Amino acid sequence: MKNAIYPCLWFDGNAEQAARFYCSLFKNSSLKQCTPMVTSFELEGLMFMGLNGGPMFKPNPSVSFFATVETETELRSIWNALAEGGMVLMPLDKYEWSTLYGWVQDRYGFSWQLSLGRVSDVGQAIVPLLMFCGEQQGRAEKAIAFYTSVFPESVLELVAHYAEGQTQVDASVVHARFRLNNTPFMAMDSGVAQTFTFSEGVSMVISCDTQEEIDYYWNAFTEKGQESMCGWCADEFGMWWQVVPSILGELMSDPHKAQHVAGALMKMRKLDIAALVSAG
């Protein structure tokens, strides 16, 4: 049971505009699909979904994207573009962990950490990073243990802890790397108090081939988490997931079926593949 996992970014009508902007910054990038509701694109091997969901949810730095860039010239070019119209969270500078690093929130509200280094040392040029803060402060290690127990093909690659006295909040993990179904992730506990935590502004999509897989992930996340509509759910750590059938894109792209499938989907919490197919 190896399922694709990729991030979904919530937009208020400008998903395609943002996707074209991101694709212009990173070399190995392309648009895959553009519809009024969904824009799919790939940045340096990582798939993204841009969802035009409206003004209801906003992203915040609890989920950022850690980009390893191999030349200073390229890093500064990407940094300048992301920072234009955005907000610098940590200035581009030399730090203990990198000769050149910075954290920026772009004009669309999404957060990026740029670091000069070798992609081969990380395994992927762009990696989702989960920061446990706010109501989830200090829970990174427990969450990683949970995620690696849920996903069948998972491995914990690295965990680095804060030194004693380095933080005044409940924080243990300063940096962790792990893989879920061979998809790289990073995680950390915030070193300072934050007022935000995970939201629907950034969710993770799990593409499932069978109803058995949908049931498995849905039950794992909602056992101590919460159900929402249309395949969305939050786990016990507040992280949001979309557990969806891999056939959904095909159903929704068929002009003769899409309206009926969408109508059925809107009535569901956990998605039912057979009901969606028959609705079309």
PDB file of C-alpha atoms in Angstrom:
ATOM      1  CA  MET A   1       0.000   0.000   0.000  1.00  0.00           C
ATOM      2  CA  LYS A   2       2.178   2.829  -1.341  1.00  0.00           C
ATOM      3  CA  ASN A   3       0.197   6.003  -1.913  1.00  0.00           C
ATOM      4  CA  ALA A   4       1.336   9.288  -3.401  1.00  0.00           C
ATOM      5  CA  ILE A   5       1.419  12.204  -0.939  1.00  0.00           C
ATOM      6  CA  TYR A   6       1.574  15.829  -2.054  1.00  0.00           C
ATOM      7  CA  PRO A   7       0.697  19.272  -0.636  1.00  0.00           C
ATOM      8  CA  CYS A   8      -2.464  21.209  -1.416  1.00  0.00           C
ATOM      9  CA  LEU A   9      -2.295  25.012  -1.183  1.00  0.00           C
ATOM     10  CA  TRP A  10      -5.535  26.910  -0.499  1.00  0.00           C
ATOM     11  CA  PHE A  11      -6.029  30.030  -2.637  1.00  0.00           C
ATOM     12  CA  ASP A  12      -8.702  32.666  -3.005  1.00  0.00           C
ATOM     13  CA  GLY A  13      -9.091  32.543  -6.785  1.00  0.00           C
ATOM     14  CA  ASN A  14      -5.442  33.013  -7.823  1.00  0.00           C
ATOM     15  CA  ALA A  15      -4.084  29.449  -7.837  1.00  0.00           C
ATOM     16  CA  GLU A  16      -3.036  29.490 -11.497  1.00  0.00           C
ATOM     17  CA  GLN A  17      -1.335  32.871 -11.128  1.00  0.00           C
ATOM     18  CA  ALA A  18       0.633  31.607  -8.138  1.00  0.00           C
ATOM     19  CA  ALA A  19       1.541  28.328  -9.844  1.00  0.00           C
ATOM     20  CA  ARG A  20       2.934  30.174 -12.855  1.00  0.00           C
ATOM     21  CA  PHE A  21       4.931  32.394 -10.500  1.00  0.00           C
ATOM     22  CA  TYR A  22       6.417  29.430  -8.612  1.00  0.00           C
ATOM     23  CA  CYS A  23       7.214  27.590 -11.851  1.00  0.00           C
ATOM     24  CA  SER A  24       9.132  30.642 -13.078  1.00  0.00           C
ATOM     25  CA  LEU A  25      11.413  30.484 -10.009  1.00  0.00           C
ATOM     26  CA  PHE A  26      12.460  26.837  -9.914  1.00  0.00           C
ATOM     27  CA  LYS A  27      14.260  25.251 -12.864  1.00  0.00           C
ATOM     28  CA  ASN A  28      12.644  21.831 -13.105  1.00  0.00           C
ATOM     29  CA  SER A  29       9.018  22.892 -12.904  1.00  0.00           C
ATOM     30  CA  SER A  30       5.856  22.715 -14.995  1.00  0.00           C
ATOM     31  CA  LEU A  31       2.104  23.268 -14.955  1.00  0.00           C
ATOM     32  CA  LYS A  32       0.152  20.012 -15.214  1.00  0.00           C
ATOM     33  CA  GLN A  33      -3.517  21.023 -15.178  1.00  0.00           C
ATOM     34  CA  CYS A  34      -5.447  24.280 -14.920  1.00  0.00           C
ATOM     35  CA  THR A  35      -9.179  24.404 -14.201  1.00  0.00           C
ATOM     36  CA  PRO A  36     -11.239  27.109 -12.469  1.00  0.00           C
ATOM     37  CA  MET A  37     -11.103  25.067  -9.247  1.00  0.00           C
ATOM     38  CA  VAL A  38      -7.753  23.245  -9.317  1.00  0.00           C
ATOM     39  CA  THR A  39      -4.277  23.954 -10.670  1.00  0.00           C
ATOM     40  CA  SER A  40      -1.745  21.138 -10.519  1.00  0.00           C
ATOM     41  CA  PHE A  41       1.955  21.867 -10.901  1.00  0.00           C
ATOM     42  CA  GLU A  42       5.349  20.351 -10.190  1.00  0.00           C
ATOM     43  CA  LEU A  43       8.340  22.087  -8.617  1.00  0.00           C
ATOM     44  CA  GLU A  44      11.685  20.251  -8.643  1.00  0.00           C
ATOM     45  CA  GLY A  45      10.001  16.853  -8.543  1.00  0.00           C
ATOM     46  CA  LEU A  46       7.381  17.685  -5.891  1.00  0.00           C
ATOM     47  CA  MET A  47       3.747  17.757  -7.013  1.00  0.00           C
ATOM     48  CA  PHE A  48       1.459  20.511  -5.719  1.00  0.00           C
ATOM     49  CA  MET A  49      -2.265  21.131  -5.938  1.00  0.00           C
ATOM     50  CA  GLY A  50      -3.497  24.712  -5.912  1.00  0.00           C
ATOM     51  CA  LEU A  51      -7.136  24.842  -4.797  1.00  0.00           C
ATOM     52  CA  ASN A  52      -9.312  27.905  -5.396  1.00  0.00           C
ATOM     53  CA  GLY A  53     -11.326  27.407  -2.244  1.00  0.00           C
ATOM     54  CA  GLY A  54     -12.228  31.041  -1.508  1.00  0.00           C
ATOM     55  CA  PRO A  55     -11.396  33.341   1.429  1.00  0.00           C
ATOM     56  CA  MET A  56     -12.268  30.857   4.192  1.00  0.00           C
ATOM     57  CA  PHE A  57      -8.763  29.570   5.046  1.00  0.00           C
ATOM     58  CA  LYS A  58      -5.325  31.152   5.028  1.00  0.00           C
ATOM     59  CA  PRO A  59      -1.849  29.579   5.126  1.00  0.00           C
ATOM     60  CA  ASN A  60       0.646  30.305   7.894  1.00  0.00           C
ATOM     61  CA  PRO A  61       4.263  29.302   8.623  1.00  0.00           C
ATOM     62  CA  SER A  62       3.307  26.108  10.501  1.00  0.00           C
ATOM     63  CA  VAL A  63       3.837  24.431   7.119  1.00  0.00           C
ATOM     64  CA  SER A  64       6.661  25.761   4.993  1.00  0.00           C
ATOM     65  CA  PHE A  65       8.628  24.444   2.037  1.00  0.00           C
ATOM     66  CA  PHE A  66      12.329  23.895   2.599  1.00  0.00           C
ATOM     67  CA  ALA A  67      14.198  24.494  -0.662  1.00  0.00           C
ATOM     68  CA  THR A  68      17.828  23.432  -0.981  1.00  0.00           C
ATOM     69  CA  VAL A  69      19.515  25.528  -3.670  1.00  0.00           C
ATOM     70  CA  GLU A  70      22.995  24.681  -4.928  1.00  0.00           C
ATOM     71  CA  THR A  71      24.287  28.085  -6.072  1.00  0.00           C
ATOM     72  CA  GLU A  72      24.235  31.435  -4.296  1.00  0.00           C
ATOM     73  CA  THR A  73      23.203  33.268  -7.460  1.00  0.00           C
ATOM     74  CA  GLU A  74      20.131  31.082  -7.923  1.00  0.00           C
ATOM     75  CA  LEU A  75      19.223  31.233  -4.237  1.00  0.00           C
ATOM     76  CA  ARG A  76      19.350  35.032  -4.143  1.00  0.00           C
ATOM     77  CA  SER A  77      17.248  35.242  -7.316  1.00  0.00           C
ATOM     78  CA  ILE A  78      14.544  32.984  -5.847  1.00  0.00           C
ATOM     79  CA  TRP A  79      14.716  34.811  -2.511  1.00  0.00           C
ATOM     80  CA  ASN A  80      14.271  38.251  -4.069  1.00  0.00           C
ATOM     81  CA  ALA A  81      11.235  37.095  -6.057  1.00  0.00           C
ATOM     82  CA  LEU A  82       9.576  35.411  -3.067  1.00  0.00           C
ATOM     83  CA  ALA A  83      10.268  38.359  -0.775  1.00  0.00           C
ATOM     84  CA  GLU A  84       8.786  40.913  -3.201  1.00  0.00           C
ATOM     85  CA  GLY A  85       5.334  41.707  -1.854  1.00  0.00           C
ATOM     86  CA  GLY A  86       5.842  39.209   0.969  1.00  0.00           C
ATOM     87  CA  MET A  87       7.371  39.266   4.450  1.00  0.00           C
ATOM     88  CA  VAL A  88      10.816  38.185   5.662  1.00  0.00           C
ATOM     89  CA  LEU A  89      10.559  35.901   8.713  1.00  0.00           C
ATOM     90  CA  MET A  90      14.313  35.240   9.071  1.00  0.00           C
ATOM     91  CA  PRO A  91      16.733  37.404   7.055  1.00  0.00           C
ATOM     92  CA  LEU A  92      18.877  35.851   4.348  1.00  0.00           C
ATOM     93  CA  ASP A  93      22.207  35.438   6.137  1.00  0.00           C
ATOM     94  CA  LYS A  94      24.815  33.009   7.440  1.00  0.00           C
ATOM     95  CA  TYR A  95      23.599  30.756  10.252  1.00  0.00           C
ATOM     96  CA  GLU A  96      25.054  27.912  12.275  1.00  0.00           C
ATOM     97  CA  TRP A  97      23.358  25.350  10.019  1.00  0.00           C
ATOM     98  CA  SER A  98      23.955  27.021   6.648  1.00  0.00           C
ATOM     99  CA  THR A  99      26.314  29.491   5.007  1.00  0.00           C
ATOM    100  CA  LEU A 100      23.264  31.144   3.425  1.00  0.00           C
ATOM    101  CA  TYR A 101      19.701  30.678   4.675  1.00  0.00           C
ATOM    102  CA  GLY A 102      16.469  32.630   5.018  1.00  0.00           C
ATOM    103  CA  TRP A 103      12.761  32.149   5.786  1.00  0.00           C
ATOM    104  CA  VAL A 104      10.214  34.178   3.840  1.00  0.00           C
ATOM    105  CA  GLN A 105       6.442  34.355   3.464  1.00  0.00           C
ATOM    106  CA  ASP A 106       5.556  35.109  -0.145  1.00  0.00           C
ATOM    107  CA  ARG A 107       2.900  37.423  -1.586  1.00  0.00           C
ATOM    108  CA  TYR A 108       0.315  34.615  -1.483  1.00  0.00           C
ATOM    109  CA  GLY A 109       0.934  33.866   2.203  1.00  0.00           C
ATOM    110  CA  PHE A 110       2.934  30.642   1.775  1.00  0.00           C
ATOM    111  CA  SER A 111       6.242  30.165   3.571  1.00  0.00           C
ATOM    112  CA  TRP A 112       9.595  29.105   2.157  1.00  0.00           C
ATOM    113  CA  GLN A 113      12.898  28.282   3.792  1.00  0.00           C
ATOM    114  CA  LEU A 114      15.816  28.638   1.372  1.00  0.00           C
ATOM    115  CA  SER A 115      19.176  27.078   2.202  1.00  0.00           C
ATOM    116  CA  LEU A 116      22.413  26.879   0.241  1.00  0.00           C
ATOM    117  CA  GLY A 117      23.536  23.266   0.020  1.00  0.00           C
ATOM    118  CA  ARG A 118      23.571  20.045  -1.976  1.00  0.00           C
ATOM    119  CA  VAL A 119      20.264  18.483  -2.926  1.00  0.00           C
ATOM    120  CA  SER A 120      21.847  15.031  -2.666  1.00  0.00           C
ATOM    121  CA  ASP A 121      22.349  15.595   1.084  1.00  0.00           C
ATOM    122  CA  VAL A 122      18.596  16.089   1.543  1.00  0.00           C
ATOM    123  CA  GLY A 123      17.218  13.786  -1.139  1.00  0.00           C
ATOM    124  CA  GLN A 124      14.810  16.274  -2.708  1.00  0.00           C
ATOM    125  CA  ALA A 125      15.140  19.935  -3.658  1.00  0.00           C
ATOM    126  CA  ILE A 126      11.844  21.034  -2.042  1.00  0.00           C
ATOM    127  CA  VAL A 127      10.554  19.326   1.111  1.00  0.00           C
ATOM    128  CA  PRO A 128       7.429  20.138   3.191  1.00  0.00           C
ATOM    129  CA  LEU A 129       8.395  21.143   6.737  1.00  0.00           C
ATOM    130  CA  LEU A 130       5.901  20.860   9.604  1.00  0.00           C
ATOM    131  CA  MET A 131       6.446  23.233  12.539  1.00  0.00           C
ATOM    132  CA  PHE A 132       4.697  22.275  15.755  1.00  0.00           C
ATOM    133  CA  CYS A 133       3.652  25.439  17.530  1.00  0.00           C
ATOM    134  CA  GLY A 134       0.660  27.150  19.109  1.00  0.00           C
ATOM    135  CA  GLU A 135      -1.694  24.456  20.435  1.00  0.00           C
ATOM    136  CA  GLN A 136       0.676  21.782  19.069  1.00  0.00           C
ATOM    137  CA  GLN A 137       3.851  23.188  20.632  1.00  0.00           C
ATOM    138  CA  GLY A 138       6.421  20.527  21.537  1.00  0.00           C
ATOM    139  CA  ARG A 139       4.634  17.606  19.879  1.00  0.00           C
ATOM    140  CA  ALA A 140       6.917  17.051  16.861  1.00  0.00           C
ATOM    141  CA  GLU A 141       8.510  13.838  18.112  1.00  0.00           C
ATOM    142  CA  LYS A 142       5.159  12.236  18.983  1.00  0.00           C
ATOM    143  CA  ALA A 143       3.735  13.250  15.622  1.00  0.00           C
ATOM    144  CA  ILE A 144       6.661  11.802  13.684  1.00  0.00           C
ATOM    145  CA  ALA A 145       6.281   8.509  15.573  1.00  0.00           C
ATOM    146  CA  PHE A 146       2.570   8.477  14.690  1.00  0.00           C
ATOM    147  CA  TYR A 147       3.080   9.271  11.000  1.00  0.00           C
ATOM    148  CA  THR A 148       5.833   6.687  10.520  1.00  0.00           C
ATOM    149  CA  SER A 149       3.566   4.082  12.159  1.00  0.00           C
ATOM    150  CA  VAL A 150       0.625   4.904   9.870  1.00  0.00           C
ATOM    151  CA  PHE A 151       2.382   4.971   6.498  1.00  0.00           C
ATOM    152  CA  PRO A 152       3.656   1.517   5.496  1.00  0.00           C
ATOM    153  CA  GLU A 153       6.860   2.591   3.726  1.00  0.00           C
ATOM    154  CA  SER A 154       8.315   5.065   6.183  1.00  0.00           C
ATOM    155  CA  VAL A 155      11.687   5.751   7.749  1.00  0.00           C
ATOM    156  CA  LEU A 156      13.053   8.200  10.301  1.00  0.00           C
ATOM    157  CA  GLU A 157      16.300   9.576   8.882  1.00  0.00           C
ATOM    158  CA  LEU A 158      17.439  12.205  11.380  1.00  0.00           C
ATOM    159  CA  VAL A 159      16.345  13.862  14.618  1.00  0.00           C
ATOM    160  CA  ALA A 160      18.304  16.739  16.154  1.00  0.00           C
ATOM    161  CA  HIS A 161      17.276  18.145  19.535  1.00  0.00           C
ATOM    162  CA  TYR A 162      17.548  21.602  21.033  1.00  0.00           C
ATOM    163  CA  ALA A 163      20.424  21.987  23.473  1.00  0.00           C
ATOM    164  CA  GLU A 164      19.565  22.545  27.117  1.00  0.00           C
ATOM    165  CA  GLY A 165      18.576  26.156  27.693  1.00  0.00           C
ATOM    166  CA  GLN A 166      18.319  26.872  23.953  1.00  0.00           C
ATOM    167  CA  THR A 167      14.573  27.496  24.112  1.00  0.00           C
ATOM    168  CA  GLN A 168      12.198  28.761  26.791  1.00  0.00           C
ATOM    169  CA  VAL A 169       9.128  27.038  25.361  1.00  0.00           C
ATOM    170  CA  ASP A 170       8.203  23.351  25.327  1.00  0.00           C
ATOM    171  CA  ALA A 171      10.412  22.299  22.416  1.00  0.00           C
ATOM    172  CA  SER A 172      12.500  19.195  21.801  1.00  0.00           C
ATOM    173  CA  VAL A 173      13.085  18.748  18.058  1.00  0.00           C
ATOM    174  CA  VAL A 174      15.059  21.460  16.313  1.00  0.00           C
ATOM    175  CA  HIS A 175      15.174  19.530  13.012  1.00  0.00           C
ATOM    176  CA  ALA A 176      13.976  16.120  11.834  1.00  0.00           C
ATOM    177  CA  ARG A 177      13.894  14.361   8.477  1.00  0.00           C
ATOM    178  CA  PHE A 178      11.669  11.409   7.681  1.00  0.00           C
ATOM    179  CA  ARG A 179       9.951   9.732   4.736  1.00  0.00           C
ATOM    180  CA  LEU A 180       6.311   8.732   4.432  1.00  0.00           C
ATOM    181  CA  ASN A 181       5.715   6.340   1.521  1.00  0.00           C
ATOM    182  CA  ASN A 182       9.117   7.523   0.259  1.00  0.00           C
ATOM    183  CA  THR A 183       7.990  11.178   0.274  1.00  0.00           C
ATOM    184  CA  PRO A 184      10.497  13.353   2.197  1.00  0.00           C
ATOM    185  CA  PHE A 185       9.242  15.476   5.086  1.00  0.00           C
ATOM    186  CA  MET A 186      10.897  17.658   7.696  1.00  0.00           C
ATOM    187  CA  ALA A 187       9.615  18.693  11.120  1.00  0.00           C
ATOM    188  CA  MET A 188      10.532  20.885  14.064  1.00  0.00           C
ATOM    189  CA  ASP A 189       9.193  22.295  17.302  1.00  0.00           C
ATOM    190  CA  SER A 190       9.065  26.078  17.245  1.00  0.00           C
ATOM    191  CA  GLY A 191      11.791  27.580  19.409  1.00  0.00           C
ATOM    192  CA  VAL A 192       9.588  30.541  20.342  1.00  0.00           C
ATOM    193  CA  ALA A 193       5.911  30.952  21.236  1.00  0.00           C
ATOM    194  CA  GLN A 194       3.589  31.277  18.230  1.00  0.00           C
ATOM    195  CA  THR A 195      -0.091  32.227  17.998  1.00  0.00           C
ATOM    196  CA  PHE A 196      -0.861  29.959  15.025  1.00  0.00           C
ATOM    197  CA  THR A 197      -0.881  26.249  14.245  1.00  0.00           C
ATOM    198  CA  PHE A 198      -1.850  23.965  11.357  1.00  0.00           C
ATOM    199  CA  SER A 199      -4.837  24.948   9.232  1.00  0.00           C
ATOM    200  CA  GLU A 200      -6.602  23.998   6.027  1.00  0.00           C
ATOM    201  CA  GLY A 201      -4.445  26.630   4.309  1.00  0.00           C
ATOM    202  CA  VAL A 202      -1.961  23.825   3.618  1.00  0.00           C
ATOM    203  CA  SER A 203      -3.086  20.192   3.656  1.00  0.00           C
ATOM    204  CA  MET A 204      -1.516  16.935   2.485  1.00  0.00           C
ATOM    205  CA  VAL A 205      -3.293  14.872  -0.153  1.00  0.00           C
ATOM    206  CA  ILE A 206      -3.097  11.070  -0.088  1.00  0.00           C
ATOM    207  CA  SER A 207      -4.030   9.492  -3.410  1.00  0.00           C
ATOM    208  CA  CYS A 208      -5.658   6.074  -2.862  1.00  0.00           C
ATOM    209  CA  ASP A 209      -6.353   3.391  -5.451  1.00  0.00           C
ATOM    210  CA  THR A 210      -8.854   1.389  -3.395  1.00  0.00           C
ATOM    211  CA  GLN A 211     -11.619   1.925  -0.858  1.00  0.00           C
ATOM    212  CA  GLU A 212      -9.621  -0.193   1.571  1.00  0.00           C
ATOM    213  CA  GLU A 213      -6.803   2.359   1.446  1.00  0.00           C
ATOM    214  CA  ILE A 214      -9.210   5.275   1.940  1.00  0.00           C
ATOM    215  CA  ASP A 215     -10.761   3.527   4.947  1.00  0.00           C
ATOM    216  CA  TYR A 216      -7.328   2.783   6.422  1.00  0.00           C
ATOM    217  CA  TYR A 217      -5.992   6.350   6.343  1.00  0.00           C
ATOM    218  CA  TRP A 218      -9.311   7.958   7.251  1.00  0.00           C
ATOM    219  CA  ASN A 219      -9.690   5.758  10.308  1.00  0.00           C
ATOM    220  CA  ALA A 220      -6.071   6.292  11.384  1.00  0.00           C
ATOM    221  CA  PHE A 221      -6.342  10.082  11.263  1.00  0.00           C
ATOM    222  CA  THR A 222      -9.845  10.519  12.647  1.00  0.00           C
ATOM    223  CA  GLU A 223      -9.533   8.066  15.544  1.00  0.00           C
ATOM    224  CA  LYS A 224      -8.197  10.914  17.697  1.00  0.00           C
ATOM    225  CA  GLY A 225      -8.655  13.697  15.169  1.00  0.00           C
ATOM    226  CA  GLN A 226     -11.705  15.111  13.426  1.00  0.00           C
ATOM    227  CA  GLU A 227     -13.744  14.549  10.299  1.00  0.00           C
ATOM    228  CA  SER A 228     -14.597  17.270   7.828  1.00  0.00           C
ATOM    229  CA  MET A 229     -16.298  17.242   4.440  1.00  0.00           C
ATOM    230  CA  CYS A 230     -15.213  16.050   0.979  1.00  0.00           C
ATOM    231  CA  GLY A 231     -12.444  13.719   2.171  1.00  0.00           C
ATOM    232  CA  TRP A 232     -10.818  16.281   4.490  1.00  0.00           C
ATOM    233  CA  CYS A 233      -9.810  15.318   8.017  1.00  0.00           C
ATOM    234  CA  ALA A 234      -7.414  16.447  10.733  1.00  0.00           C
ATOM    235  CA  ASP A 235      -5.231  14.132  12.799  1.00  0.00           C
ATOM    236  CA  GLU A 236      -4.693  14.384  16.563  1.00  0.00           C
ATOM    237  CA  PHE A 237      -1.875  16.888  15.997  1.00  0.00           C
ATOM    238  CA  GLY A 238      -4.097  19.251  14.003  1.00  0.00           C
ATOM    239  CA  MET A 239      -2.485  18.542  10.640  1.00  0.00           C
ATOM    240  CA  TRP A 240      -4.975  18.458   7.769  1.00  0.00           C
ATOM    241  CA  TRP A 241      -5.187  15.648   5.207  1.00  0.00           C
ATOM    242  CA  GLN A 242      -7.254  14.943   2.120  1.00  0.00           C
ATOM    243  CA  VAL A 243      -7.849  11.222   1.639  1.00  0.00           C
ATOM    244  CA  VAL A 244      -9.008  10.943  -1.973  1.00  0.00           C
ATOM    245  CA  PRO A 245      -9.334   8.277  -4.677  1.00  0.00           C
ATOM    246  CA  SER A 246      -6.719   8.425  -7.431  1.00  0.00           C
ATOM    247  CA  ILE A 247      -9.548   8.215  -9.982  1.00  0.00           C
ATOM    248  CA  LEU A 248     -11.105  11.489  -8.774  1.00  0.00           C
ATOM    249  CA  GLY A 249      -9.191  13.700 -11.208  1.00  0.00           C
ATOM    250  CA  GLU A 250     -10.361  11.595 -14.129  1.00  0.00           C
ATOM    251  CA  LEU A 251     -13.976  11.736 -12.944  1.00  0.00           C
ATOM    252  CA  MET A 252     -13.882  15.496 -12.373  1.00  0.00           C
ATOM    253  CA  SER A 253     -12.266  16.227 -15.745  1.00  0.00           C
ATOM    254  CA  ASP A 254     -15.029  14.465 -17.696  1.00  0.00           C
ATOM    255  CA  PRO A 255     -17.511  17.204 -18.700  1.00  0.00           C
ATOM    256  CA  HIS A 256     -20.362  14.688 -18.782  1.00  0.00           C
ATOM    257  CA  LYS A 257     -19.666  13.366 -15.275  1.00  0.00           C
ATOM    258  CA  ALA A 258     -18.050  16.192 -13.326  1.00  0.00           C
ATOM    259  CA  GLN A 259     -21.209  17.945 -12.144  1.00  0.00           C
ATOM    260  CA  HIS A 260     -22.794  14.738 -10.848  1.00  0.00           C
ATOM    261  CA  VAL A 261     -19.555  13.578  -9.209  1.00  0.00           C
ATOM    262  CA  ALA A 262     -19.086  16.961  -7.543  1.00  0.00           C
ATOM    263  CA  GLY A 263     -22.641  16.855  -6.231  1.00  0.00           C
ATOM    264  CA  ALA A 264     -22.084  13.425  -4.689  1.00  0.00           C
ATOM    265  CA  LEU A 265     -18.696  14.403  -3.280  1.00  0.00           C
ATOM    266  CA  MET A 266     -20.076  17.485  -1.527  1.00  0.00           C
ATOM    267  CA  LYS A 267     -22.408  15.295   0.527  1.00  0.00           C
ATOM    268  CA  MET A 268     -19.647  12.974   1.755  1.00  0.00           C
ATOM    269  CA  ARG A 269     -17.218  13.074   4.652  1.00  0.00           C
ATOM    270  CA  LYS A 270     -15.127   9.957   3.993  1.00  0.00           C
ATOM    271  CA  LEU A 271     -15.139   9.454   0.232  1.00  0.00           C
ATOM    272  CA  ASP A 272     -16.836   6.409  -1.282  1.00  0.00           C
ATOM    273  CA  ILE A 273     -15.231   5.395  -4.592  1.00  0.00           C
ATOM    274  CA  ALA A 274     -18.152   3.242  -5.772  1.00  0.00           C
ATOM    275  CA  ALA A 275     -20.684   6.014  -5.049  1.00  0.00           C
ATOM    276  CA  LEU A 276     -18.574   8.589  -6.885  1.00  0.00           C
ATOM    277  CA  VAL A 277     -18.180   6.351  -9.936  1.00  0.00           C
ATOM    278  CA  SER A 278     -21.904   5.523 -10.047  1.00  0.00           C
ATOM    279  CA  ALA A 279     -22.774   9.236  -9.672  1.00  0.00           C
ATOM    280  CA  GLY A 280     -20.899   9.927 -12.878  1.00  0.00           C
TER     281      GLY A 280
END
